[in-house]
PDB file of C-alpha atoms in Angstrom:
ATOM      1  CA  LEU A   1       3.648  44.947  20.628  1.00 63.00           C
ATOM      2  CA  GLN A   2       2.786  48.659  20.562  1.00 71.00           C
ATOM      3  CA  ASN A   3       5.461  49.406  17.938  1.00 77.00           C
ATOM      4  CA  ASP A   4       4.320  46.443  15.785  1.00 86.00           C
ATOM      5  CA  HIS A   5       0.715  47.660  16.046  1.00 87.00           C
ATOM      6  CA  LYS A   6       1.630  51.243  15.008  1.00 87.00           C
ATOM      7  CA  ALA A   7       3.679  50.063  12.071  1.00 88.00           C
ATOM      8  CA  LEU A   8       0.915  47.668  10.943  1.00 90.00           C
ATOM      9  CA  MET A   9      -1.748  50.431  11.241  1.00 91.00           C
ATOM     10  CA  LYS A  10       0.439  52.762   9.179  1.00 92.00           C
ATOM     11  CA  GLN A  11       0.745  50.075   6.431  1.00 93.00           C
ATOM     12  CA  VAL A  12      -3.039  49.575   6.514  1.00 95.00           C
ATOM     13  CA  GLU A  13      -3.652  53.284   6.289  1.00 95.00           C
ATOM     14  CA  GLU A  14      -1.258  53.654   3.242  1.00 95.00           C
ATOM     15  CA  ALA A  15      -2.883  50.689   1.582  1.00 95.00           C
ATOM     16  CA  LEU A  16      -6.360  52.233   2.076  1.00 95.00           C
ATOM     17  CA  HIS A  17      -5.171  55.551   0.622  1.00 95.00           C
ATOM     18  CA  LYS A  18      -3.787  53.831  -2.439  1.00 95.00           C
ATOM     19  CA  LEU A  19      -7.011  51.773  -2.844  1.00 95.00           C
ATOM     20  CA  HIS A  20      -9.195  54.849  -2.673  1.00 93.00           C
ATOM     21  CA  ALA A  21      -6.928  56.782  -4.988  1.00 93.00           C
ATOM     22  CA  ARG A  22      -7.116  53.999  -7.568  1.00 94.00           C
ATOM     23  CA  GLU A  23     -10.883  53.835  -7.203  1.00 93.00           C
ATOM     24  CA  LYS A  24     -11.159  57.601  -7.582  1.00 92.00           C
ATOM     25  CA  GLU A  25      -9.080  57.475 -10.813  1.00 92.00           C
ATOM     26  CA  LYS A  26     -11.201  54.576 -12.108  1.00 91.00           C
ATOM     27  CA  HIS A  27     -14.406  56.535 -11.370  1.00 90.00           C
ATOM     28  CA  ALA A  28     -13.095  59.644 -13.140  1.00 89.00           C
ATOM     29  CA  LYS A  29     -12.042  57.552 -16.133  1.00 90.00           C
ATOM     30  CA  ASP A  30     -15.436  55.875 -16.289  1.00 88.00           C
ATOM     31  CA  GLU A  31     -17.208  59.254 -16.154  1.00 87.00           C
ATOM     32  CA  ALA A  32     -15.004  60.621 -18.939  1.00 87.00           C
ATOM     33  CA  GLU A  33     -15.706  57.547 -21.095  1.00 87.00           C
ATOM     34  CA  ALA A  34     -19.502  57.888 -20.445  1.00 83.00           C
ATOM     35  CA  LEU A  35     -19.384  61.578 -21.375  1.00 81.00           C
ATOM     36  CA  ALA A  36     -17.435  60.870 -24.537  1.00 80.00           C
ATOM     37  CA  GLU A  37     -19.899  58.145 -25.521  1.00 75.00           C
ATOM     38  CA  ALA A  38     -22.846  60.464 -24.928  1.00 70.00           C
ATOM     39  CA  MET A  39     -21.247  63.194 -27.043  1.00 69.00           C
ATOM     40  CA  SER A  40     -20.580  60.757 -29.868  1.00 68.00           C
ATOM     41  CA  GLN A  41     -24.193  59.576 -29.800  1.00 59.00           C
ATOM     42  CA  ASN A  42     -25.424  63.200 -30.045  1.00 57.00           C
ATOM     43  CA  GLN A  43     -23.180  63.841 -32.975  1.00 60.00           C
ATOM     44  CA  SER A  44     -24.218  60.720 -34.914  1.00 68.00           C
ATOM     45  CA  LEU A  45     -27.353  61.896 -36.657  1.00 73.00           C
ATOM     46  CA  PRO A  46     -29.482  59.501 -38.604  1.00 78.00           C
ATOM     47  CA  GLN A  47     -29.168  59.354 -42.381  1.00 83.00           C
ATOM     48  CA  ALA A  48     -31.666  61.482 -44.299  1.00 86.00           C
ATOM     49  CA  PHE A  49     -33.421  60.131 -47.368  1.00 88.00           C
ATOM     50  CA  ALA A  50     -34.936  63.373 -48.835  1.00 89.00           C
ATOM     51  CA  LYS A  51     -34.402  67.110 -48.676  1.00 91.00           C
ATOM     52  CA  VAL A  52     -37.094  69.829 -48.685  1.00 90.00           C
ATOM     53  CA  ASN A  53     -36.588  72.047 -51.760  1.00 92.00           C
ATOM     54  CA  SER A  54     -39.571  74.422 -51.273  1.00 90.00           C
ATOM     55  CA  VAL A  55     -42.370  75.157 -48.883  1.00 90.00           C
ATOM     56  CA  THR A  56     -45.397  77.181 -50.112  1.00 90.00           C
ATOM     57  CA  PRO A  57     -46.431  79.942 -47.666  1.00 90.00           C
ATOM     58  CA  GLY A  58     -49.769  79.180 -46.020  1.00 89.00           C
ATOM     59  CA  SER A  59     -49.591  75.507 -46.861  1.00 90.00           C
ATOM     60  CA  PRO A  60     -49.955  72.636 -44.312  1.00 89.00           C
ATOM     61  CA  ALA A  61     -46.208  72.096 -44.486  1.00 90.00           C
ATOM     62  CA  SER A  62     -45.490  75.762 -43.804  1.00 89.00           C
ATOM     63  CA  VAL A  63     -47.962  75.862 -40.942  1.00 90.00           C
ATOM     64  CA  SER A  64     -46.355  72.802 -39.356  1.00 90.00           C
ATOM     65  CA  GLY A  65     -42.957  74.455 -39.388  1.00 89.00           C
ATOM     66  CA  LEU A  66     -41.285  72.482 -42.150  1.00 90.00           C
ATOM     67  CA  GLN A  67     -38.519  74.606 -43.735  1.00 91.00           C
ATOM     68  CA  VAL A  68     -36.488  74.655 -46.946  1.00 91.00           C
ATOM     69  CA  ASP A  69     -33.259  72.609 -46.687  1.00 91.00           C
ATOM     70  CA  ASP A  70     -34.697  70.336 -43.905  1.00 91.00           C
ATOM     71  CA  GLU A  71     -33.394  66.863 -44.431  1.00 90.00           C
ATOM     72  CA  ILE A  72     -36.072  64.246 -43.794  1.00 92.00           C
ATOM     73  CA  VAL A  73     -35.122  61.355 -41.609  1.00 90.00           C
ATOM     74  CA  GLU A  74     -38.598  59.969 -40.874  1.00 91.00           C
ATOM     75  CA  PHE A  75     -41.892  60.768 -42.568  1.00 90.00           C
ATOM     76  CA  GLY A  76     -44.653  58.863 -40.734  1.00 89.00           C
ATOM     77  CA  SER A  77     -43.816  55.205 -41.234  1.00 88.00           C
ATOM     78  CA  VAL A  78     -41.236  55.951 -43.995  1.00 88.00           C
ATOM     79  CA  ASN A  79     -37.574  56.022 -42.966  1.00 86.00           C
ATOM     80  CA  VAL A  80     -34.186  55.438 -44.620  1.00 85.00           C
ATOM     81  CA  ASN A  81     -34.563  51.638 -44.228  1.00 87.00           C
ATOM     82  CA  ASN A  82     -37.839  51.355 -46.209  1.00 88.00           C
ATOM     83  CA  PHE A  83     -37.691  54.397 -48.550  1.00 87.00           C
ATOM     84  CA  GLN A  84     -37.612  53.500 -52.218  1.00 87.00           C
ATOM     85  CA  ASN A  85     -38.917  56.617 -53.969  1.00 87.00           C
ATOM     86  CA  LEU A  86     -41.125  59.667 -53.345  1.00 85.00           C
ATOM     87  CA  GLN A  87     -44.178  57.580 -54.121  1.00 88.00           C
ATOM     88  CA  ASN A  88     -43.717  56.090 -50.612  1.00 86.00           C
ATOM     89  CA  ILE A  89     -44.257  59.550 -49.123  1.00 86.00           C
ATOM     90  CA  ALA A  90     -47.179  60.304 -51.406  1.00 87.00           C
ATOM     91  CA  THR A  91     -48.866  57.081 -50.241  1.00 89.00           C
ATOM     92  CA  VAL A  92     -48.388  57.965 -46.624  1.00 88.00           C
ATOM     93  CA  VAL A  93     -49.734  61.457 -47.269  1.00 88.00           C
ATOM     94  CA  GLN A  94     -52.866  60.212 -49.034  1.00 88.00           C
ATOM     95  CA  HIS A  95     -53.645  57.690 -46.257  1.00 88.00           C
ATOM     96  CA  SER A  96     -53.101  60.311 -43.575  1.00 86.00           C
ATOM     97  CA  GLU A  97     -55.287  63.137 -44.851  1.00 88.00           C
ATOM     98  CA  GLY A  98     -56.659  65.063 -41.851  1.00 88.00           C
ATOM     99  CA  ARG A  99     -54.599  63.066 -39.362  1.00 89.00           C
ATOM    100  CA  PRO A 100     -51.244  64.294 -37.867  1.00 89.00           C
ATOM    101  CA  LEU A 101     -48.047  62.698 -39.036  1.00 89.00           C
ATOM    102  CA  SER A 102     -44.764  62.618 -37.119  1.00 89.00           C
ATOM    103  CA  VAL A 103     -41.978  63.999 -39.260  1.00 90.00           C
ATOM    104  CA  THR A 104     -38.351  63.974 -38.127  1.00 91.00           C
ATOM    105  CA  VAL A 105     -35.859  66.250 -39.870  1.00 91.00           C
ATOM    106  CA  ILE A 106     -32.270  67.333 -39.503  1.00 88.00           C
ATOM    107  CA  ARG A 107     -32.097  71.158 -39.366  1.00 88.00           C
ATOM    108  CA  GLY A 108     -28.832  72.894 -38.733  1.00 82.00           C
ATOM    109  CA  GLY A 109     -27.124  69.728 -37.510  1.00 78.00           C
ATOM    110  CA  ARG A 110     -29.905  69.015 -34.926  1.00 83.00           C
ATOM    111  CA  ARG A 111     -32.747  66.552 -34.912  1.00 85.00           C
ATOM    112  CA  VAL A 112     -36.146  68.293 -35.003  1.00 87.00           C
ATOM    113  CA  HIS A 113     -39.623  66.696 -34.723  1.00 90.00           C
ATOM    114  CA  VAL A 114     -42.455  68.300 -36.677  1.00 88.00           C
ATOM    115  CA  GLY A 115     -46.165  67.488 -36.460  1.00 89.00           C
ATOM    116  CA  LEU A 116     -47.571  67.669 -39.969  1.00 89.00           C
ATOM    117  CA  THR A 117     -51.274  67.197 -40.885  1.00 89.00           C
ATOM    118  CA  PRO A 118     -51.857  66.694 -44.654  1.00 89.00           C
ATOM    119  CA  LYS A 119     -55.119  68.397 -45.699  1.00 90.00           C
ATOM    120  CA  ARG A 120     -56.813  70.123 -48.568  1.00 88.00           C
ATOM    121  CA  TRP A 121     -55.964  73.826 -48.773  1.00 89.00           C
ATOM    122  CA  ALA A 122     -56.190  76.637 -51.384  1.00 88.00           C
ATOM    123  CA  GLY A 123     -53.043  75.448 -53.132  1.00 85.00           C
ATOM    124  CA  LYS A 124     -51.833  72.294 -54.894  1.00 85.00           C
ATOM    125  CA  GLY A 125     -51.568  68.939 -53.110  1.00 84.00           C
ATOM    126  CA  LEU A 126     -52.058  68.062 -49.474  1.00 87.00           C
ATOM    127  CA  LEU A 127     -48.768  69.435 -48.150  1.00 85.00           C
ATOM    128  CA  GLY A 128     -47.575  72.415 -50.193  1.00 82.00           C
TER     129      GLY A 128
END
């Protein structure tokens, strides 16, 4: 009986080691997949619908931090799904005079949020 018990306990111990090793491999594989998915989500930037060609120094756009070559992803309520032409942006700007707008741009491969408040200033337009 003692010999049978020792042999059986050894089999149980080996089976437990195999089970835990498989579980450890599965956990490492799941972590690697989750990390790869997170990296791919970070790299998949939204599509831009407009690009900033110029920013006048001292203008509301300049003060807010908007820069030349920023690619606009969202401008207030305007995004790639509902953008038709620049008149969409002009309408949002006119209706938001004096109120902050949330603007999302892609700058240097990264997503950047800018708070832009259209207002009258010494130059032309409400943005500059």
